[in-house]
Amino acid sequence: MVYNTQTYSIADEPMKPFIDPNEIWDFLNGAETDESKIETIIEKALAKNRLSLNEVAALVMTQEPHLVEKIKQGARTLKERVYGDRIVLFAPLYIGNMCTNNCQYCGFRVTNTNQKRVTLSHSQIIDQVMSLEDDGHKRLILVYGEHPKYTPDFIADTVRTVYSVKHKNGEIRRVNINAAPQSVEGFRTIKESGIGTYQIFQETYHPETYKKVHPAGHKSDFDNRLTSLDRAQEAGIDDVGIGVLFGLYDWRYEVLALVRHVNHFEAAYKVGPHTISFPRIQAASEMNIDDKYMVSDEDFTKLVAILRLAVPYTGMILTAREPAHIRREVLKYGVSQIDGGTNIQMGGYSEKNATNQDLQFEQFEISDTRSLAEVIDELIENDYMPSFCTACYRNGRTGEHFMEFSVPGFIKRFCGPNALLTMAEYIEDYANDATRAKGYAFIDRKVDELSKTQNVEKLRERLEQIKTGVRDLYF
Ligand code: SAM
Ligand code: SF4
């Protein structure tokens, strides 16, 4: 895999800011979008090459409907060719919503006095995790406001608490984090608790807009946030997640800036981000954002396809902020991870009857409120392979998405079989009869397919072991 080698107006160095807004606009305004150029760019991506910013700009500026269709088809082909049909499942768990920042889009902002402030206690975390395990979850992302109370030691403690909960056959095998930026020392403390990915979204890469929507608190420092995942790298956290909150500024600029961030990691650390997230703004209590830059469904689908082509080796995360029909559509263009059974009310998982109507008690409104069981059932129905696999992380193989992408045969040897093993565990422990029948038919079909190109004896043995009650088998 050859990383991007383009150079920019601001040279990439570890821990140094790298965004030049004029340069990003120059790329966009100079884009050439004739048909043959677009086709060549798509071919380049399909050959698993990183695209330059000029090339990404060309895709972004393309408006001809039939060319946009080609871009989407390209992303679909790339996803199918490189990653196949697996979709990794996770759930967010909000640990605390106290916050000293004043992000104008967020229901947790400090000036929102209507918000009920809650930090889950040790025993409340255990209750939430037990409920999540009872649904079948194995991977969580813990979410925190930014507050002096949420120190690195506090965060590390909550991670350890989550890992300690073993309930019936349930356990959480990978804990990711979405929390405020830390110092190198702080990141180190959190890493020691055994986290997977540390996610921090820049929200917007446009400094002026950033200032407007983050008027106070630590988060108002654009460069501090921009370099935060460099500090994570310095602390040894090499699985990091980046993202933009779409709807704050022009989506075309933000897509280029996201790719610029990827290029910064590649240049400064010889590693790319583990995941890219692309949340769109949802309604939130006391939200103060005008709708000038809201992203249409059409542009949203297009931008997901462009990101897939631009950075073919990262995981792409799509959350329940989006309604089910958009999730169904966008899944095709390169998404690798989704949440299921999401409840972002503080303490909401153990109170199954709580509704998402009361915005006062959550950060924003989610649109896909289906249970994990419903999401899994639909995935199988549509021929996707639901996966709770955590094997790479637990075998010390960091950068799993990168390996899937770059190591020949990796998916066939590890990811596919491991996904099927976690699927069988889910079916045995949590599925209803209908999903069980569909799920095992799917597994049998996939094992047969695999058997045409590799020895599947061990896989068959392990699937049988799972039926007898053995758990946590992986390659
Ligand atoms: N407090 C930390 C921070 O701001 O980075 C961590 C978690 S914050 C609770 C998680 C993410 O939620 C933010 O980075 C932001 O992108 C997203 N978010 C905030 N308000 C939102 C809204 N109204 N709609 C959709 N996403 C939102
Ligand atoms: Fe606080 Fe994060 Fe919400 Fe901003 S986005 S107000 S930092 S919780």
Short mmCIF file of C-alpha atoms and ligand atoms in Angstrom, two decimals:
data_model
loop_
_atom_site.label_atom_id
_atom_site.label_comp_id
_atom_site.label_asym_id
_atom_site.label_seq_id
_atom_site.Cartn_x
_atom_site.Cartn_y
_atom_site.Cartn_z
CA MET A 1 0.00 0.00 0.00
CA VAL A 2 1.48 3.34 -1.04
CA TYR A 3 0.45 6.22 1.15
CA ASN A 4 -0.41 9.57 -0.29
CA THR A 5 2.71 11.61 -1.03
CA GLN A 6 1.16 14.91 -2.09
CA THR A 7 2.70 17.94 -0.38
CA TYR A 8 0.72 20.93 0.85
CA SER A 9 1.08 24.60 1.76
CA ILE A 10 1.57 23.56 5.40
CA ALA A 11 4.07 20.72 5.72
CA ASP A 12 2.94 17.76 7.81
CA GLU A 13 4.78 17.33 11.08
CA PRO A 14 3.72 15.43 14.18
CA MET A 15 1.70 17.55 16.63
CA LYS A 16 1.51 20.51 14.22
CA PRO A 17 -1.73 21.93 12.75
CA PHE A 18 -2.08 21.33 9.02
CA ILE A 19 -5.34 22.87 7.74
CA ASP A 20 -5.18 25.72 5.22
CA PRO A 21 -8.80 26.63 4.26
CA ASN A 22 -7.74 28.58 1.16
CA GLU A 23 -5.82 25.62 -0.13
CA ILE A 24 -8.84 23.36 0.32
CA TRP A 25 -11.04 25.79 -1.58
CA ASP A 26 -8.38 26.04 -4.30
CA PHE A 27 -8.55 22.27 -4.77
CA LEU A 28 -12.33 22.44 -5.03
CA ASN A 29 -12.45 25.42 -7.35
CA GLY A 30 -9.77 23.96 -9.62
CA ALA A 31 -11.43 20.55 -9.95
CA GLU A 32 -11.82 19.08 -13.43
CA THR A 33 -14.88 16.89 -13.68
CA ASP A 34 -15.04 15.64 -17.24
CA GLU A 35 -16.21 12.07 -17.69
CA SER A 36 -12.89 10.48 -18.62
CA LYS A 37 -11.17 12.08 -15.59
CA ILE A 38 -13.85 10.79 -13.22
CA GLU A 39 -13.66 7.31 -14.71
CA THR A 40 -9.87 7.25 -14.36
CA ILE A 41 -10.14 8.33 -10.73
CA ILE A 42 -12.67 5.60 -9.95
CA GLU A 43 -10.41 3.02 -11.64
CA LYS A 44 -7.47 4.22 -9.58
CA ALA A 45 -9.47 3.76 -6.37
CA LEU A 46 -10.67 0.32 -7.47
CA ALA A 47 -7.05 -0.66 -7.91
CA LYS A 48 -6.76 0.09 -4.15
CA ASN A 49 -4.73 3.28 -4.54
CA ARG A 50 -5.10 6.35 -2.34
CA LEU A 51 -6.55 9.34 -4.17
CA SER A 52 -4.88 12.76 -4.13
CA LEU A 53 -6.79 15.81 -2.94
CA ASN A 54 -7.16 17.02 -6.55
CA GLU A 55 -8.83 13.72 -7.38
CA VAL A 56 -11.10 13.77 -4.34
CA ALA A 57 -12.04 17.36 -5.24
CA ALA A 58 -13.03 16.19 -8.73
CA LEU A 59 -15.37 13.56 -7.27
CA VAL A 60 -16.83 16.07 -4.81
CA MET A 61 -17.52 18.67 -7.51
CA THR A 62 -19.12 16.17 -9.90
CA GLN A 63 -22.80 16.91 -10.38
CA GLU A 64 -23.82 15.11 -13.58
CA PRO A 65 -26.31 12.50 -12.33
CA HIS A 66 -24.89 9.65 -14.40
CA LEU A 67 -21.36 10.40 -13.17
CA VAL A 68 -22.54 10.57 -9.57
CA GLU A 69 -24.10 7.17 -10.19
CA LYS A 70 -20.73 5.89 -11.43
CA ILE A 71 -19.07 7.17 -8.26
CA LYS A 72 -21.64 5.33 -6.14
CA GLN A 73 -21.24 2.17 -8.20
CA GLY A 74 -17.47 2.44 -7.83
CA ALA A 75 -17.78 2.64 -4.04
CA ARG A 76 -20.14 -0.30 -4.03
CA THR A 77 -17.77 -2.41 -6.10
CA LEU A 78 -14.81 -1.44 -3.93
CA LYS A 79 -16.67 -2.36 -0.76
CA GLU A 80 -17.77 -5.71 -2.16
CA ARG A 81 -14.35 -6.51 -3.60
CA VAL A 82 -12.31 -5.51 -0.58
CA TYR A 83 -14.51 -6.10 2.45
CA GLY A 84 -17.34 -8.36 1.30
CA ASP A 85 -20.60 -8.51 3.19
CA ARG A 86 -19.59 -8.17 6.85
CA ILE A 87 -21.09 -5.42 9.03
CA VAL A 88 -19.66 -4.97 12.53
CA LEU A 89 -22.18 -4.12 15.25
CA PHE A 90 -21.71 -1.97 18.34
CA ALA A 91 -23.65 0.21 20.77
CA PRO A 92 -22.90 3.60 22.33
CA LEU A 93 -23.03 3.89 26.11
CA TYR A 94 -23.24 7.40 27.54
CA ILE A 95 -21.30 7.51 30.82
CA GLY A 96 -21.75 11.16 31.74
CA ASN A 97 -23.26 14.31 30.22
CA MET A 98 -21.72 16.99 32.40
CA CYS A 99 -19.97 19.44 30.12
CA THR A 100 -18.14 22.76 30.34
CA ASN A 101 -18.21 23.43 26.61
CA ASN A 102 -20.87 25.33 24.75
CA CYS A 103 -21.13 23.57 21.39
CA GLN A 104 -24.08 25.25 19.71
CA TYR A 105 -25.41 21.97 18.27
CA CYS A 106 -25.35 19.81 21.38
CA GLY A 107 -28.00 19.18 24.02
CA PHE A 108 -25.24 18.79 26.64
CA ARG A 109 -23.84 22.32 26.18
CA VAL A 110 -23.10 24.11 29.41
CA THR A 111 -25.76 26.81 28.94
CA ASN A 112 -28.55 24.27 28.50
CA THR A 113 -29.96 24.51 32.00
CA ASN A 114 -32.90 22.29 31.04
CA GLN A 115 -30.58 19.36 30.71
CA LYS A 116 -30.56 16.92 33.58
CA ARG A 117 -26.89 16.21 34.35
CA VAL A 118 -26.03 12.63 35.13
CA THR A 119 -22.82 10.67 35.62
CA LEU A 120 -23.39 6.95 35.90
CA SER A 121 -22.09 5.42 39.11
CA HIS A 122 -20.09 2.20 39.16
CA SER A 123 -23.24 0.17 39.81
CA GLN A 124 -25.27 2.06 37.20
CA ILE A 125 -22.60 1.29 34.61
CA ILE A 126 -22.82 -2.38 35.57
CA ASP A 127 -26.63 -2.28 35.13
CA GLN A 128 -26.30 -0.73 31.68
CA VAL A 129 -23.66 -3.21 30.58
CA MET A 130 -25.72 -6.16 31.82
CA SER A 131 -28.66 -4.96 29.73
CA LEU A 132 -26.44 -4.50 26.68
CA GLU A 133 -24.96 -7.95 27.17
CA ASP A 134 -28.48 -9.38 27.48
CA ASP A 135 -29.19 -7.96 24.02
CA GLY A 136 -26.08 -9.66 22.64
CA HIS A 137 -23.62 -6.79 22.40
CA LYS A 138 -19.87 -7.41 22.49
CA ARG A 139 -18.51 -4.02 21.38
CA LEU A 140 -19.29 -0.67 23.00
CA ILE A 141 -18.26 2.91 22.53
CA LEU A 142 -18.31 4.88 25.78
CA VAL A 143 -19.30 8.53 25.42
CA TYR A 144 -18.51 11.41 27.81
CA GLY A 145 -19.07 15.16 27.99
CA GLU A 146 -16.00 17.30 28.69
CA HIS A 147 -15.76 18.06 32.38
CA PRO A 148 -13.05 18.22 35.08
CA LYS A 149 -14.73 15.22 36.66
CA TYR A 150 -14.02 13.06 33.60
CA THR A 151 -10.27 12.77 34.11
CA PRO A 152 -8.17 10.13 32.33
CA ASP A 153 -8.23 8.06 35.54
CA PHE A 154 -12.02 8.33 35.69
CA ILE A 155 -12.34 7.28 32.05
CA ALA A 156 -9.89 4.39 32.54
CA ASP A 157 -11.85 3.23 35.59
CA THR A 158 -15.13 3.20 33.68
CA VAL A 159 -13.49 1.16 30.91
CA ARG A 160 -12.27 -1.39 33.45
CA THR A 161 -15.72 -1.54 34.99
CA VAL A 162 -17.29 -2.30 31.61
CA TYR A 163 -14.79 -5.09 30.89
CA SER A 164 -15.42 -6.61 34.33
CA VAL A 165 -19.12 -7.30 33.71
CA LYS A 166 -19.64 -10.95 32.76
CA HIS A 167 -23.33 -11.73 32.74
CA LYS A 168 -24.67 -15.16 31.72
CA ASN A 169 -22.78 -15.80 28.44
CA GLY A 170 -22.32 -12.08 27.89
CA GLU A 171 -19.17 -9.99 28.02
CA ILE A 172 -17.89 -6.83 26.38
CA ARG A 173 -14.78 -7.64 24.39
CA ARG A 174 -13.90 -4.28 22.93
CA VAL A 175 -14.44 -0.84 24.46
CA ASN A 176 -13.93 2.20 22.25
CA ILE A 177 -14.01 5.78 23.50
CA ASN A 178 -15.56 9.05 22.34
CA ALA A 179 -14.41 11.70 24.77
CA ALA A 180 -12.58 15.00 25.00
CA PRO A 181 -9.00 15.39 23.75
CA GLN A 182 -6.33 14.54 26.33
CA SER A 183 -2.66 15.28 26.94
CA VAL A 184 -0.18 12.60 25.85
CA GLU A 185 -0.01 11.49 29.49
CA GLY A 186 -3.80 11.37 29.73
CA PHE A 187 -4.08 9.27 26.58
CA ARG A 188 -1.47 6.90 28.01
CA THR A 189 -3.51 6.38 31.18
CA ILE A 190 -6.61 5.62 29.14
CA LYS A 191 -4.74 3.30 26.79
CA GLU A 192 -3.61 1.21 29.75
CA SER A 193 -7.22 0.34 30.55
CA GLY A 194 -7.31 -1.63 27.29
CA ILE A 195 -9.34 0.54 24.93
CA GLY A 196 -9.79 -0.18 21.24
CA THR A 197 -10.32 3.01 19.24
CA TYR A 198 -10.23 6.61 20.56
CA GLN A 199 -12.60 8.75 18.52
CA ILE A 200 -12.53 12.54 18.35
CA PHE A 201 -14.46 14.40 15.68
CA GLN A 202 -13.12 17.75 14.54
CA GLU A 203 -16.81 18.67 13.95
CA THR A 204 -15.79 21.25 11.32
CA TYR A 205 -12.39 21.80 9.74
CA HIS A 206 -13.33 25.38 8.87
CA PRO A 207 -11.66 27.56 11.55
CA GLU A 208 -14.10 30.47 11.32
CA THR A 209 -17.16 28.23 11.58
CA TYR A 210 -15.45 26.26 14.33
CA LYS A 211 -15.03 29.43 16.37
CA LYS A 212 -18.66 30.40 15.89
CA VAL A 213 -20.10 27.07 17.02
CA HIS A 214 -17.61 26.56 19.89
CA PRO A 215 -17.63 29.93 21.61
CA ALA A 216 -16.41 28.77 25.03
CA GLY A 217 -14.60 26.11 26.97
CA HIS A 218 -11.58 23.97 26.07
CA LYS A 219 -13.19 22.90 22.85
CA SER A 220 -12.99 26.44 21.45
CA ASP A 221 -9.30 25.84 20.64
CA PHE A 222 -9.37 24.60 17.02
CA ASP A 223 -5.69 23.62 16.83
CA ASN A 224 -5.75 21.78 20.13
CA ARG A 225 -8.53 19.58 18.82
CA LEU A 226 -6.95 19.23 15.39
CA THR A 227 -3.73 17.84 16.86
CA SER A 228 -5.41 15.77 19.58
CA LEU A 229 -5.18 12.45 17.78
CA ASP A 230 -1.50 13.13 17.12
CA ARG A 231 -1.13 13.14 20.90
CA ALA A 232 -3.03 9.87 21.02
CA GLN A 233 -0.53 8.44 18.53
CA GLU A 234 2.35 9.72 20.65
CA ALA A 235 0.78 7.90 23.59
CA GLY A 236 0.70 4.66 21.62
CA ILE A 237 -3.01 4.70 20.67
CA ASP A 238 -2.75 3.88 17.00
CA ASP A 239 -6.41 3.01 16.47
CA VAL A 240 -7.93 6.47 16.22
CA GLY A 241 -11.23 7.63 14.70
CA ILE A 242 -11.82 10.95 12.95
CA GLY A 243 -15.07 12.57 11.87
CA VAL A 244 -17.02 15.63 10.80
CA LEU A 245 -20.38 16.77 12.08
CA PHE A 246 -22.03 17.41 8.73
CA GLY A 247 -24.31 20.45 8.64
CA LEU A 248 -21.99 23.01 10.23
CA TYR A 249 -20.20 24.08 7.04
CA ASP A 250 -20.10 23.20 3.33
CA TRP A 251 -19.94 19.41 3.07
CA ARG A 252 -17.66 19.56 0.04
CA TYR A 253 -14.99 21.42 2.03
CA GLU A 254 -15.38 19.05 4.98
CA VAL A 255 -14.89 15.92 2.85
CA LEU A 256 -11.64 17.30 1.48
CA ALA A 257 -10.50 18.35 4.92
CA LEU A 258 -11.22 14.88 6.31
CA VAL A 259 -9.02 13.40 3.61
CA ARG A 260 -6.40 16.06 4.37
CA HIS A 261 -6.45 14.80 7.98
CA VAL A 262 -5.90 11.24 6.75
CA ASN A 263 -2.95 12.46 4.70
CA HIS A 264 -1.54 14.20 7.76
CA PHE A 265 -1.56 10.92 9.71
CA GLU A 266 0.03 9.08 6.84
CA ALA A 267 2.78 11.70 6.47
CA ALA A 268 3.45 12.21 10.17
CA TYR A 269 2.90 8.69 11.57
CA LYS A 270 2.96 6.30 8.61
CA VAL A 271 -0.46 5.06 9.65
CA GLY A 272 -3.97 6.12 8.71
CA PRO A 273 -6.98 6.59 10.98
CA HIS A 274 -8.78 3.42 11.96
CA THR A 275 -12.26 4.78 11.28
CA ILE A 276 -14.04 7.73 9.73
CA SER A 277 -17.43 8.90 11.04
CA PHE A 278 -19.83 11.20 9.24
CA PRO A 279 -22.67 12.15 11.61
CA ARG A 280 -25.28 14.59 10.31
CA ILE A 281 -26.73 17.12 12.75
CA GLN A 282 -29.93 15.97 14.44
CA ALA A 283 -32.40 17.98 16.47
CA ALA A 284 -31.18 18.72 20.00
CA SER A 285 -32.54 20.64 22.94
CA GLU A 286 -31.41 24.33 22.81
CA MET A 287 -29.69 23.79 19.48
CA ASN A 288 -28.56 27.03 17.88
CA ILE A 289 -27.48 26.20 14.32
CA ASP A 290 -28.98 27.64 11.15
CA ASP A 291 -29.87 25.23 8.40
CA LYS A 292 -27.78 26.79 5.63
CA TYR A 293 -25.35 23.88 5.42
CA MET A 294 -27.66 20.96 6.20
CA VAL A 295 -26.75 18.03 3.95
CA SER A 296 -29.46 16.49 1.75
CA ASP A 297 -29.92 12.72 1.63
CA GLU A 298 -28.60 12.73 -1.91
CA ASP A 299 -25.40 14.59 -1.04
CA PHE A 300 -24.99 12.44 2.06
CA THR A 301 -25.04 9.22 0.03
CA LYS A 302 -22.63 10.73 -2.45
CA LEU A 303 -20.19 11.88 0.23
CA VAL A 304 -20.12 8.43 1.84
CA ALA A 305 -19.29 6.89 -1.54
CA ILE A 306 -16.55 9.47 -2.13
CA LEU A 307 -14.97 8.80 1.28
CA ARG A 308 -14.98 5.06 0.54
CA LEU A 309 -13.13 5.64 -2.72
CA ALA A 310 -10.78 8.27 -1.28
CA VAL A 311 -9.57 6.23 1.71
CA PRO A 312 -10.21 2.59 0.88
CA TYR A 313 -8.51 1.11 3.96
CA THR A 314 -10.46 2.68 6.85
CA GLY A 315 -13.54 1.48 8.68
CA MET A 316 -16.57 3.68 8.04
CA ILE A 317 -19.10 4.17 10.83
CA LEU A 318 -22.79 4.95 10.31
CA THR A 319 -24.92 5.57 13.40
CA ALA A 320 -28.56 5.47 14.41
CA ARG A 321 -28.69 9.25 13.99
CA GLU A 322 -29.82 8.28 10.49
CA PRO A 323 -33.25 6.71 9.87
CA ALA A 324 -33.45 3.03 8.87
CA HIS A 325 -34.12 3.71 5.17
CA ILE A 326 -31.02 5.90 4.81
CA ARG A 327 -28.94 3.35 6.69
CA ARG A 328 -30.16 0.64 4.33
CA GLU A 329 -29.14 2.72 1.31
CA VAL A 330 -25.81 4.02 2.59
CA LEU A 331 -24.67 0.57 3.80
CA LYS A 332 -24.12 -0.34 0.18
CA TYR A 333 -21.47 2.30 -0.41
CA GLY A 334 -18.79 1.25 1.99
CA VAL A 335 -20.01 1.38 5.58
CA SER A 336 -18.36 -1.26 7.75
CA GLN A 337 -19.78 -0.60 11.23
CA ILE A 338 -23.23 0.33 12.52
CA ASP A 339 -24.85 0.54 15.93
CA GLY A 340 -27.98 -1.42 16.80
CA GLY A 341 -30.50 -1.18 19.63
CA THR A 342 -29.13 2.27 20.39
CA ASN A 343 -30.45 4.22 23.36
CA ILE A 344 -28.69 7.47 24.20
CA GLN A 345 -30.78 8.41 27.22
CA MET A 346 -28.55 8.47 30.28
CA GLY A 347 -29.17 5.08 31.87
CA GLY A 348 -31.59 4.21 29.05
CA TYR A 349 -30.56 0.61 28.41
CA SER A 350 -31.81 -0.71 31.71
CA GLU A 351 -35.08 1.19 31.33
CA LYS A 352 -36.36 -0.47 28.20
CA ASN A 353 -39.62 1.45 28.21
CA ALA A 354 -38.00 4.86 28.11
CA THR A 355 -38.81 6.70 24.88
CA ASN A 356 -36.63 8.97 22.85
CA GLN A 357 -39.22 11.71 22.97
CA ASP A 358 -37.76 13.67 25.81
CA LEU A 359 -34.92 15.63 24.32
CA GLN A 360 -34.04 17.13 27.66
CA PHE A 361 -32.30 13.97 28.69
CA GLU A 362 -30.25 13.16 25.67
CA GLN A 363 -27.64 14.77 23.52
CA PHE A 364 -29.68 14.77 20.33
CA GLU A 365 -32.51 12.84 18.75
CA ILE A 366 -31.76 9.51 17.09
CA SER A 367 -33.80 8.28 14.13
CA ASP A 368 -33.24 4.52 14.01
CA THR A 369 -34.72 3.19 17.24
CA ARG A 370 -34.89 -0.48 16.20
CA SER A 371 -33.66 -3.14 18.60
CA LEU A 372 -30.40 -4.98 17.95
CA ALA A 373 -32.45 -8.09 17.15
CA GLU A 374 -34.39 -6.21 14.45
CA VAL A 375 -31.23 -4.73 12.94
CA ILE A 376 -29.55 -8.15 12.83
CA ASP A 377 -32.59 -9.80 11.35
CA GLU A 378 -32.70 -7.23 8.56
CA LEU A 379 -28.95 -7.53 7.88
CA ILE A 380 -29.28 -11.29 7.39
CA GLU A 381 -32.39 -10.79 5.28
CA ASN A 382 -30.40 -8.47 3.00
CA ASP A 383 -27.47 -10.88 2.80
CA TYR A 384 -25.09 -8.98 5.09
CA MET A 385 -23.04 -10.87 7.64
CA PRO A 386 -23.49 -9.35 11.13
CA SER A 387 -20.22 -9.52 13.07
CA PHE A 388 -19.25 -8.97 16.69
CA CYS A 389 -15.68 -10.00 15.97
CA THR A 390 -12.99 -8.59 18.25
CA ALA A 391 -10.26 -11.08 17.35
CA CYS A 392 -7.66 -8.67 15.98
CA TYR A 393 -7.79 -6.44 18.99
CA ARG A 394 -7.53 -9.40 21.34
CA ASN A 395 -4.70 -11.02 19.39
CA GLY A 396 -2.81 -7.72 19.56
CA ARG A 397 -3.39 -7.05 15.86
CA THR A 398 -4.13 -3.29 15.80
CA GLY A 399 -5.43 -1.60 12.69
CA GLU A 400 -7.75 -4.45 11.77
CA HIS A 401 -9.39 -2.57 8.90
CA PHE A 402 -6.03 -1.81 7.43
CA MET A 403 -5.02 -5.46 7.54
CA GLU A 404 -8.30 -6.55 6.00
CA PHE A 405 -7.56 -4.17 3.19
CA SER A 406 -3.87 -4.75 2.67
CA VAL A 407 -3.05 -8.34 3.64
CA PRO A 408 -4.00 -10.74 0.83
CA GLY A 409 -6.39 -13.45 2.01
CA PHE A 410 -6.78 -11.90 5.47
CA ILE A 411 -10.57 -11.60 5.27
CA LYS A 412 -11.02 -15.18 4.10
CA ARG A 413 -8.71 -16.56 6.78
CA PHE A 414 -9.79 -14.44 9.72
CA CYS A 415 -12.63 -11.94 9.32
CA GLY A 416 -15.20 -14.12 7.53
CA PRO A 417 -14.79 -17.18 9.78
CA ASN A 418 -14.65 -15.02 12.93
CA ALA A 419 -17.78 -13.14 11.92
CA LEU A 420 -19.58 -16.45 11.45
CA LEU A 421 -18.43 -17.67 14.88
CA THR A 422 -19.72 -14.52 16.60
CA MET A 423 -22.94 -14.79 14.62
CA ALA A 424 -23.42 -18.37 15.84
CA GLU A 425 -22.81 -17.25 19.43
CA TYR A 426 -25.42 -14.54 19.00
CA ILE A 427 -27.93 -17.00 17.57
CA GLU A 428 -27.38 -19.52 20.36
CA ASP A 429 -27.67 -16.98 23.16
CA TYR A 430 -30.03 -14.24 22.01
CA ALA A 431 -31.90 -14.87 18.73
CA ASN A 432 -35.58 -15.72 18.38
CA ASP A 433 -36.61 -18.82 16.41
CA ALA A 434 -37.12 -17.01 13.11
CA THR A 435 -33.71 -15.30 13.21
CA ARG A 436 -32.14 -18.55 14.35
CA ALA A 437 -33.45 -20.44 11.32
CA LYS A 438 -32.45 -17.67 8.91
CA GLY A 439 -29.11 -17.18 10.63
CA TYR A 440 -28.03 -20.82 10.51
CA ALA A 441 -29.14 -21.13 6.88
CA PHE A 442 -26.94 -18.10 6.15
CA ILE A 443 -23.98 -19.54 8.08
CA ASP A 444 -24.25 -22.90 6.29
CA ARG A 445 -24.32 -21.17 2.94
CA LYS A 446 -21.28 -19.06 3.77
CA VAL A 447 -19.28 -22.00 5.09
CA ASP A 448 -20.05 -23.89 1.87
CA GLU A 449 -18.87 -20.90 -0.16
CA LEU A 450 -15.66 -20.69 1.86
CA SER A 451 -15.08 -24.42 1.48
CA LYS A 452 -14.58 -23.96 -2.26
CA THR A 453 -11.34 -22.06 -1.70
CA GLN A 454 -10.07 -23.16 1.71
CA ASN A 455 -10.17 -25.84 4.35
CA VAL A 456 -13.13 -25.16 6.65
CA GLU A 457 -12.81 -28.17 8.97
CA LYS A 458 -11.66 -26.10 11.96
CA LEU A 459 -14.43 -23.59 11.34
CA ARG A 460 -17.05 -26.35 11.22
CA GLU A 461 -15.64 -27.86 14.43
CA ARG A 462 -15.83 -24.54 16.21
CA LEU A 463 -19.37 -23.88 15.06
CA GLU A 464 -20.31 -27.25 16.56
CA GLN A 465 -18.50 -26.38 19.79
CA ILE A 466 -20.54 -23.19 20.06
CA LYS A 467 -23.72 -25.27 19.87
CA THR A 468 -22.48 -27.22 22.89
CA GLY A 469 -21.96 -24.05 24.93
CA VAL A 470 -18.29 -23.15 24.26
CA ARG A 471 -17.83 -19.39 23.76
CA ASP A 472 -15.27 -16.89 22.53
CA LEU A 473 -13.66 -18.95 19.78
CA TYR A 474 -11.74 -17.09 17.12
CA PHE A 475 -8.92 -17.39 14.60
N1 SAM B 1 -17.89 15.50 24.40
C1 SAM B 1 -16.96 14.90 23.51
C2 SAM B 1 -16.76 15.70 22.26
O1 SAM B 1 -17.46 16.67 22.06
O2 SAM B 1 -15.87 15.31 21.51
C3 SAM B 1 -17.32 13.54 23.16
C4 SAM B 1 -18.61 13.08 22.76
S1 SAM B 1 -19.86 14.03 21.99
C5 SAM B 1 -20.94 13.58 23.23
C6 SAM B 1 -20.01 13.02 20.53
C7 SAM B 1 -20.28 13.65 19.23
O3 SAM B 1 -21.67 13.86 19.09
C8 SAM B 1 -19.70 15.01 18.96
O4 SAM B 1 -18.36 14.91 18.58
C9 SAM B 1 -20.60 15.53 17.86
O5 SAM B 1 -20.04 15.32 16.58
C10 SAM B 1 -21.86 14.70 17.98
N2 SAM B 1 -23.04 15.55 18.17
C11 SAM B 1 -23.21 16.54 19.05
N3 SAM B 1 -24.41 17.14 18.87
C12 SAM B 1 -25.01 16.51 17.83
C13 SAM B 1 -26.27 16.67 17.16
N4 SAM B 1 -27.13 17.62 17.50
N5 SAM B 1 -26.55 15.82 16.16
C14 SAM B 1 -25.69 14.85 15.78
N6 SAM B 1 -24.50 14.66 16.38
C15 SAM B 1 -24.16 15.48 17.39
FE1 SF4 B 2 -19.95 18.84 25.45
FE2 SF4 B 2 -19.21 17.15 23.47
FE3 SF4 B 2 -21.69 18.17 23.61
FE4 SF4 B 2 -19.71 19.75 22.97
S1 SF4 B 2 -20.39 17.94 21.77
S2 SF4 B 2 -21.34 20.25 24.46
S3 SF4 B 2 -18.09 18.93 24.23
S4 SF4 B 2 -20.75 16.79 25.05
#
